[in-house]
Amino acid sequence: MSGAFLAGVVAGYGIAVPVGAIGVLIAGLSARTSLRIGAAAGMGAATADGIYALVAVAGGAAVAGIIAPVETPLRWFGAAVLLALAGWTAWGAVRRPGVTERAERPATALRAYAGILALTLLNPATVIYFAALVLASGGAGGGVWFVTGAFLASASWQLLIAGGGSLIGRTLTSDRGRLITALVSSLVIAVLALRLLTT
């Protein structure tokens, strides 16, 4: 049990710690809205990592082989969604800087969770990463513990990102501060989306 759990923890941190577009999105959302909504978004990303870890344990190489042919179209679609989101965030911030928070706040934490879950699931490289780790460690022994470890590690990291975003949001309470965070977040998300197209 402990070996599979620790392998899952290491795998979960390995996939979650490199901050990409999703991490920036979670931090920016938390900074511009609330910790509750940012945390819900972070749990959406962690859930996607847990789902992909489960798929990898259950299907391993077969699942990776099925996903590989559609990896490029999924990457393009994910990049397009992120670019649209970056544009929408920037447009909302510039158009009405005094109401940036209201304009971008998801209606509910559930909506933030579902949106980030869907965006994170568009990254098929995650299941290939988990499948490679599972196969390298000799199969799916202790699969439930591996998935649990991966999910908890990802969740702890995503909640740390959301908490950091919330702290930034508290220090940048002015309209100008909110405008700057929205524009910086949009720029970073756009750059990371463009990187998706070149990898």
PDB file of C-alpha atoms in Angstrom:
ATOM      1  CA  MET A   1       0.000   0.000   0.000  1.00  0.00           C
ATOM      2  CA  SER A   2       2.569   2.598   1.105  1.00  0.00           C
ATOM      3  CA  GLY A   3       4.790   2.038  -1.941  1.00  0.00           C
ATOM      4  CA  ALA A   4       1.917   2.516  -4.403  1.00  0.00           C
ATOM      5  CA  PHE A   5       0.603   5.519  -2.436  1.00  0.00           C
ATOM      6  CA  LEU A   6       4.022   7.212  -2.380  1.00  0.00           C
ATOM      7  CA  ALA A   7       4.463   6.491  -6.103  1.00  0.00           C
ATOM      8  CA  GLY A   8       1.095   8.174  -6.680  1.00  0.00           C
ATOM      9  CA  VAL A   9       2.086  11.183  -4.560  1.00  0.00           C
ATOM     10  CA  VAL A  10       5.313  11.614  -6.518  1.00  0.00           C
ATOM     11  CA  ALA A  11       3.440  11.224  -9.815  1.00  0.00           C
ATOM     12  CA  GLY A  12       0.750  13.692  -8.728  1.00  0.00           C
ATOM     13  CA  TYR A  13       3.267  16.360  -7.788  1.00  0.00           C
ATOM     14  CA  GLY A  14       5.242  15.613 -10.945  1.00  0.00           C
ATOM     15  CA  ILE A  15       2.280  16.459 -13.154  1.00  0.00           C
ATOM     16  CA  ALA A  16       0.863  19.318 -11.029  1.00  0.00           C
ATOM     17  CA  VAL A  17       3.900  21.331  -9.907  1.00  0.00           C
ATOM     18  CA  PRO A  18       5.068  22.658 -13.295  1.00  0.00           C
ATOM     19  CA  VAL A  19       2.790  25.692 -13.466  1.00  0.00           C
ATOM     20  CA  GLY A  20       1.096  25.849 -16.845  1.00  0.00           C
ATOM     21  CA  ALA A  21      -1.946  27.613 -18.199  1.00  0.00           C
ATOM     22  CA  ILE A  22      -4.300  25.861 -15.772  1.00  0.00           C
ATOM     23  CA  GLY A  23      -2.249  26.890 -12.728  1.00  0.00           C
ATOM     24  CA  VAL A  24      -2.158  30.487 -13.907  1.00  0.00           C
ATOM     25  CA  LEU A  25      -5.894  30.368 -14.555  1.00  0.00           C
ATOM     26  CA  ILE A  26      -6.584  29.047 -11.035  1.00  0.00           C
ATOM     27  CA  ALA A  27      -4.353  31.682  -9.398  1.00  0.00           C
ATOM     28  CA  GLY A  28      -5.844  34.486 -11.497  1.00  0.00           C
ATOM     29  CA  LEU A  29      -9.402  33.341 -10.816  1.00  0.00           C
ATOM     30  CA  SER A  30      -8.733  33.153  -7.083  1.00  0.00           C
ATOM     31  CA  ALA A  31      -7.078  36.599  -7.123  1.00  0.00           C
ATOM     32  CA  ARG A  32      -9.990  38.218  -8.941  1.00  0.00           C
ATOM     33  CA  THR A  33     -12.862  36.435  -7.181  1.00  0.00           C
ATOM     34  CA  SER A  34     -12.489  34.477  -3.943  1.00  0.00           C
ATOM     35  CA  LEU A  35     -10.552  31.642  -2.353  1.00  0.00           C
ATOM     36  CA  ARG A  36     -13.701  29.493  -2.417  1.00  0.00           C
ATOM     37  CA  ILE A  37     -14.039  29.785  -6.199  1.00  0.00           C
ATOM     38  CA  GLY A  38     -10.290  29.408  -6.756  1.00  0.00           C
ATOM     39  CA  ALA A  39     -10.218  26.318  -4.547  1.00  0.00           C
ATOM     40  CA  ALA A  40     -13.160  24.819  -6.461  1.00  0.00           C
ATOM     41  CA  ALA A  41     -11.284  25.430  -9.713  1.00  0.00           C
ATOM     42  CA  GLY A  42      -8.167  23.820  -8.224  1.00  0.00           C
ATOM     43  CA  MET A  43     -10.176  20.773  -7.207  1.00  0.00           C
ATOM     44  CA  GLY A  44     -11.396  20.541 -10.807  1.00  0.00           C
ATOM     45  CA  ALA A  45      -7.791  20.244 -11.978  1.00  0.00           C
ATOM     46  CA  ALA A  46      -7.008  17.705  -9.243  1.00  0.00           C
ATOM     47  CA  THR A  47     -10.076  15.653 -10.196  1.00  0.00           C
ATOM     48  CA  ALA A  48      -8.893  15.524 -13.806  1.00  0.00           C
ATOM     49  CA  ASP A  49      -5.464  14.326 -12.644  1.00  0.00           C
ATOM     50  CA  GLY A  50      -7.170  11.679 -10.489  1.00  0.00           C
ATOM     51  CA  ILE A  51      -9.339  10.545 -13.418  1.00  0.00           C
ATOM     52  CA  TYR A  52      -6.317  10.251 -15.684  1.00  0.00           C
ATOM     53  CA  ALA A  53      -4.381   8.341 -12.993  1.00  0.00           C
ATOM     54  CA  LEU A  54      -7.332   5.948 -12.685  1.00  0.00           C
ATOM     55  CA  VAL A  55      -7.522   5.521 -16.460  1.00  0.00           C
ATOM     56  CA  ALA A  56      -3.772   4.842 -16.577  1.00  0.00           C
ATOM     57  CA  VAL A  57      -3.983   2.231 -13.819  1.00  0.00           C
ATOM     58  CA  ALA A  58      -7.005   0.576 -15.426  1.00  0.00           C
ATOM     59  CA  GLY A  59      -5.890   0.679 -19.056  1.00  0.00           C
ATOM     60  CA  GLY A  60      -2.207   1.554 -19.140  1.00  0.00           C
ATOM     61  CA  ALA A  61      -0.603   1.285 -22.553  1.00  0.00           C
ATOM     62  CA  ALA A  62      -3.899   0.486 -24.349  1.00  0.00           C
ATOM     63  CA  VAL A  63      -5.444   3.825 -23.307  1.00  0.00           C
ATOM     64  CA  ALA A  64      -2.275   5.743 -24.174  1.00  0.00           C
ATOM     65  CA  GLY A  65      -2.322   4.106 -27.618  1.00  0.00           C
ATOM     66  CA  ILE A  66      -5.946   5.144 -28.215  1.00  0.00           C
ATOM     67  CA  ILE A  67      -5.326   8.751 -27.172  1.00  0.00           C
ATOM     68  CA  ALA A  68      -2.037   9.237 -29.035  1.00  0.00           C
ATOM     69  CA  PRO A  69      -3.635   9.681 -32.526  1.00  0.00           C
ATOM     70  CA  VAL A  70      -5.961  12.459 -31.288  1.00  0.00           C
ATOM     71  CA  GLU A  71      -3.425  14.193 -29.050  1.00  0.00           C
ATOM     72  CA  THR A  72      -2.661  16.927 -31.611  1.00  0.00           C
ATOM     73  CA  PRO A  73      -6.305  17.906 -32.317  1.00  0.00           C
ATOM     74  CA  LEU A  74      -7.025  17.939 -28.576  1.00  0.00           C
ATOM     75  CA  ARG A  75      -3.967  20.131 -27.982  1.00  0.00           C
ATOM     76  CA  TRP A  76      -5.115  22.568 -30.705  1.00  0.00           C
ATOM     77  CA  PHE A  77      -8.635  22.684 -29.277  1.00  0.00           C
ATOM     78  CA  GLY A  78      -7.304  23.254 -25.754  1.00  0.00           C
ATOM     79  CA  ALA A  79      -5.031  26.053 -27.000  1.00  0.00           C
ATOM     80  CA  ALA A  80      -7.967  27.687 -28.806  1.00  0.00           C
ATOM     81  CA  VAL A  81     -10.114  27.567 -25.666  1.00  0.00           C
ATOM     82  CA  LEU A  82      -7.309  29.060 -23.568  1.00  0.00           C
ATOM     83  CA  LEU A  83      -6.678  31.840 -26.120  1.00  0.00           C
ATOM     84  CA  ALA A  84     -10.390  32.675 -26.157  1.00  0.00           C
ATOM     85  CA  LEU A  85     -10.419  32.733 -22.361  1.00  0.00           C
ATOM     86  CA  ALA A  86      -7.348  35.001 -22.273  1.00  0.00           C
ATOM     87  CA  GLY A  87      -8.964  37.360 -24.769  1.00  0.00           C
ATOM     88  CA  TRP A  88     -12.260  37.415 -22.873  1.00  0.00           C
ATOM     89  CA  THR A  89     -10.513  38.149 -19.565  1.00  0.00           C
ATOM     90  CA  ALA A  90      -8.452  40.980 -21.055  1.00  0.00           C
ATOM     91  CA  TRP A  91     -11.442  42.451 -22.894  1.00  0.00           C
ATOM     92  CA  GLY A  92     -13.585  42.408 -19.759  1.00  0.00           C
ATOM     93  CA  ALA A  93     -10.829  44.044 -17.701  1.00  0.00           C
ATOM     94  CA  VAL A  94     -10.142  46.833 -20.216  1.00  0.00           C
ATOM     95  CA  ARG A  95     -13.782  47.454 -21.108  1.00  0.00           C
ATOM     96  CA  ARG A  96     -15.010  47.898 -17.545  1.00  0.00           C
ATOM     97  CA  PRO A  97     -12.082  48.047 -15.123  1.00  0.00           C
ATOM     98  CA  GLY A  98     -14.293  49.095 -12.232  1.00  0.00           C
ATOM     99  CA  VAL A  99     -16.319  45.884 -12.377  1.00  0.00           C
ATOM    100  CA  THR A 100     -13.665  43.376 -13.413  1.00  0.00           C
ATOM    101  CA  GLU A 101     -14.406  41.091 -10.479  1.00  0.00           C
ATOM    102  CA  ARG A 102     -18.153  41.014 -11.138  1.00  0.00           C
ATOM    103  CA  ALA A 103     -17.727  40.526 -14.875  1.00  0.00           C
ATOM    104  CA  GLU A 104     -15.436  37.524 -14.520  1.00  0.00           C
ATOM    105  CA  ARG A 105     -16.814  35.827 -11.432  1.00  0.00           C
ATOM    106  CA  PRO A 106     -18.306  32.431 -12.239  1.00  0.00           C
ATOM    107  CA  ALA A 107     -21.887  32.123 -11.013  1.00  0.00           C
ATOM    108  CA  THR A 108     -20.935  29.334  -8.617  1.00  0.00           C
ATOM    109  CA  ALA A 109     -17.977  27.375  -7.336  1.00  0.00           C
ATOM    110  CA  LEU A 110     -19.484  24.379  -9.155  1.00  0.00           C
ATOM    111  CA  ARG A 111     -19.173  26.232 -12.454  1.00  0.00           C
ATOM    112  CA  ALA A 112     -15.502  27.024 -11.761  1.00  0.00           C
ATOM    113  CA  TYR A 113     -14.902  23.379 -10.824  1.00  0.00           C
ATOM    114  CA  ALA A 114     -16.579  22.042 -13.978  1.00  0.00           C
ATOM    115  CA  GLY A 115     -14.846  24.542 -16.270  1.00  0.00           C
ATOM    116  CA  ILE A 116     -11.335  23.776 -15.008  1.00  0.00           C
ATOM    117  CA  LEU A 117     -12.091  20.043 -14.945  1.00  0.00           C
ATOM    118  CA  ALA A 118     -13.080  20.185 -18.617  1.00  0.00           C
ATOM    119  CA  LEU A 119     -10.049  22.259 -19.604  1.00  0.00           C
ATOM    120  CA  THR A 120      -7.654  19.986 -17.717  1.00  0.00           C
ATOM    121  CA  LEU A 121      -9.156  16.872 -19.305  1.00  0.00           C
ATOM    122  CA  LEU A 122      -8.212  18.320 -22.715  1.00  0.00           C
ATOM    123  CA  ASN A 123      -4.560  17.480 -21.956  1.00  0.00           C
ATOM    124  CA  PRO A 124      -4.147  13.833 -23.020  1.00  0.00           C
ATOM    125  CA  ALA A 125      -0.422  13.928 -22.255  1.00  0.00           C
ATOM    126  CA  THR A 126      -1.400  13.515 -18.583  1.00  0.00           C
ATOM    127  CA  VAL A 127      -2.820  10.010 -19.076  1.00  0.00           C
ATOM    128  CA  ILE A 128       0.215   9.046 -21.153  1.00  0.00           C
ATOM    129  CA  TYR A 129       2.475  10.311 -18.340  1.00  0.00           C
ATOM    130  CA  PHE A 130       0.583   8.302 -15.704  1.00  0.00           C
ATOM    131  CA  ALA A 131       0.448   5.207 -17.944  1.00  0.00           C
ATOM    132  CA  ALA A 132       4.219   5.337 -18.430  1.00  0.00           C
ATOM    133  CA  LEU A 133       4.759   5.580 -14.669  1.00  0.00           C
ATOM    134  CA  VAL A 134       2.381   2.695 -13.968  1.00  0.00           C
ATOM    135  CA  LEU A 135       4.029   0.489 -16.602  1.00  0.00           C
ATOM    136  CA  ALA A 136       7.522   1.421 -15.416  1.00  0.00           C
ATOM    137  CA  SER A 137       6.625   0.416 -11.861  1.00  0.00           C
ATOM    138  CA  GLY A 138       5.453  -3.020 -12.948  1.00  0.00           C
ATOM    139  CA  GLY A 139       1.743  -2.604 -13.520  1.00  0.00           C
ATOM    140  CA  ALA A 140      -1.298  -1.638 -11.553  1.00  0.00           C
ATOM    141  CA  GLY A 141      -0.464  -3.241  -8.193  1.00  0.00           C
ATOM    142  CA  GLY A 142      -1.958  -1.064  -5.466  1.00  0.00           C
ATOM    143  CA  GLY A 143      -3.852   0.885  -8.127  1.00  0.00           C
ATOM    144  CA  VAL A 144      -6.368   2.459  -5.724  1.00  0.00           C
ATOM    145  CA  TRP A 145      -3.533   3.728  -3.527  1.00  0.00           C
ATOM    146  CA  PHE A 146      -1.635   5.066  -6.553  1.00  0.00           C
ATOM    147  CA  VAL A 147      -4.717   6.998  -7.721  1.00  0.00           C
ATOM    148  CA  THR A 148      -5.402   8.274  -4.186  1.00  0.00           C
ATOM    149  CA  GLY A 149      -1.831   9.487  -3.800  1.00  0.00           C
ATOM    150  CA  ALA A 150      -1.849  11.197  -7.208  1.00  0.00           C
ATOM    151  CA  PHE A 151      -5.176  12.919  -6.497  1.00  0.00           C
ATOM    152  CA  LEU A 152      -4.170  14.131  -3.008  1.00  0.00           C
ATOM    153  CA  ALA A 153      -0.820  15.457  -4.224  1.00  0.00           C
ATOM    154  CA  SER A 154      -2.431  17.317  -7.114  1.00  0.00           C
ATOM    155  CA  ALA A 155      -5.203  18.659  -4.869  1.00  0.00           C
ATOM    156  CA  SER A 156      -2.735  19.973  -2.275  1.00  0.00           C
ATOM    157  CA  TRP A 157      -0.732  21.774  -4.954  1.00  0.00           C
ATOM    158  CA  GLN A 158      -3.794  23.256  -6.679  1.00  0.00           C
ATOM    159  CA  LEU A 159      -5.135  24.507  -3.328  1.00  0.00           C
ATOM    160  CA  LEU A 160      -1.743  26.096  -2.619  1.00  0.00           C
ATOM    161  CA  ILE A 161      -1.961  27.904  -5.976  1.00  0.00           C
ATOM    162  CA  ALA A 162      -5.521  29.038  -5.210  1.00  0.00           C
ATOM    163  CA  GLY A 163      -4.449  30.264  -1.761  1.00  0.00           C
ATOM    164  CA  GLY A 164      -1.532  32.176  -3.281  1.00  0.00           C
ATOM    165  CA  GLY A 165      -3.872  33.758  -5.808  1.00  0.00           C
ATOM    166  CA  SER A 166      -6.257  34.733  -3.036  1.00  0.00           C
ATOM    167  CA  LEU A 167      -3.452  36.436  -1.072  1.00  0.00           C
ATOM    168  CA  ILE A 168      -2.419  38.356  -4.179  1.00  0.00           C
ATOM    169  CA  GLY A 169      -6.044  39.380  -4.694  1.00  0.00           C
ATOM    170  CA  ARG A 170      -6.244  40.772  -1.156  1.00  0.00           C
ATOM    171  CA  THR A 171      -3.177  42.951  -1.672  1.00  0.00           C
ATOM    172  CA  LEU A 172      -4.405  44.213  -5.044  1.00  0.00           C
ATOM    173  CA  THR A 173      -7.808  45.518  -4.026  1.00  0.00           C
ATOM    174  CA  SER A 174      -7.883  48.633  -6.185  1.00  0.00           C
ATOM    175  CA  ASP A 175      -9.484  48.726  -9.626  1.00  0.00           C
ATOM    176  CA  ARG A 176      -6.039  49.309 -11.094  1.00  0.00           C
ATOM    177  CA  GLY A 177      -4.633  46.287  -9.265  1.00  0.00           C
ATOM    178  CA  ARG A 178      -7.456  44.095 -10.524  1.00  0.00           C
ATOM    179  CA  LEU A 179      -6.928  45.389 -14.051  1.00  0.00           C
ATOM    180  CA  ILE A 180      -3.197  44.600 -13.880  1.00  0.00           C
ATOM    181  CA  THR A 181      -3.766  41.068 -12.545  1.00  0.00           C
ATOM    182  CA  ALA A 182      -6.394  40.364 -15.205  1.00  0.00           C
ATOM    183  CA  LEU A 183      -4.119  41.584 -18.003  1.00  0.00           C
ATOM    184  CA  VAL A 184      -1.034  39.757 -16.698  1.00  0.00           C
ATOM    185  CA  SER A 185      -3.077  36.578 -16.262  1.00  0.00           C
ATOM    186  CA  SER A 186      -4.447  36.923 -19.803  1.00  0.00           C
ATOM    187  CA  LEU A 187      -0.980  37.440 -21.238  1.00  0.00           C
ATOM    188  CA  VAL A 188       0.508  34.446 -19.432  1.00  0.00           C
ATOM    189  CA  ILE A 189      -2.418  32.192 -20.391  1.00  0.00           C
ATOM    190  CA  ALA A 190      -2.057  33.290 -24.032  1.00  0.00           C
ATOM    191  CA  VAL A 191       1.687  32.577 -24.033  1.00  0.00           C
ATOM    192  CA  LEU A 192       1.166  29.153 -22.468  1.00  0.00           C
ATOM    193  CA  ALA A 193      -1.612  28.398 -24.965  1.00  0.00           C
ATOM    194  CA  LEU A 194       0.732  29.270 -27.829  1.00  0.00           C
ATOM    195  CA  ARG A 195       3.347  26.983 -26.297  1.00  0.00           C
ATOM    196  CA  LEU A 196       0.821  24.145 -26.524  1.00  0.00           C
ATOM    197  CA  LEU A 197       0.824  24.646 -30.279  1.00  0.00           C
ATOM    198  CA  THR A 198       4.602  24.349 -30.542  1.00  0.00           C
ATOM    199  CA  THR A 199       5.135  21.240 -28.388  1.00  0.00           C
TER     200      THR A 199
END
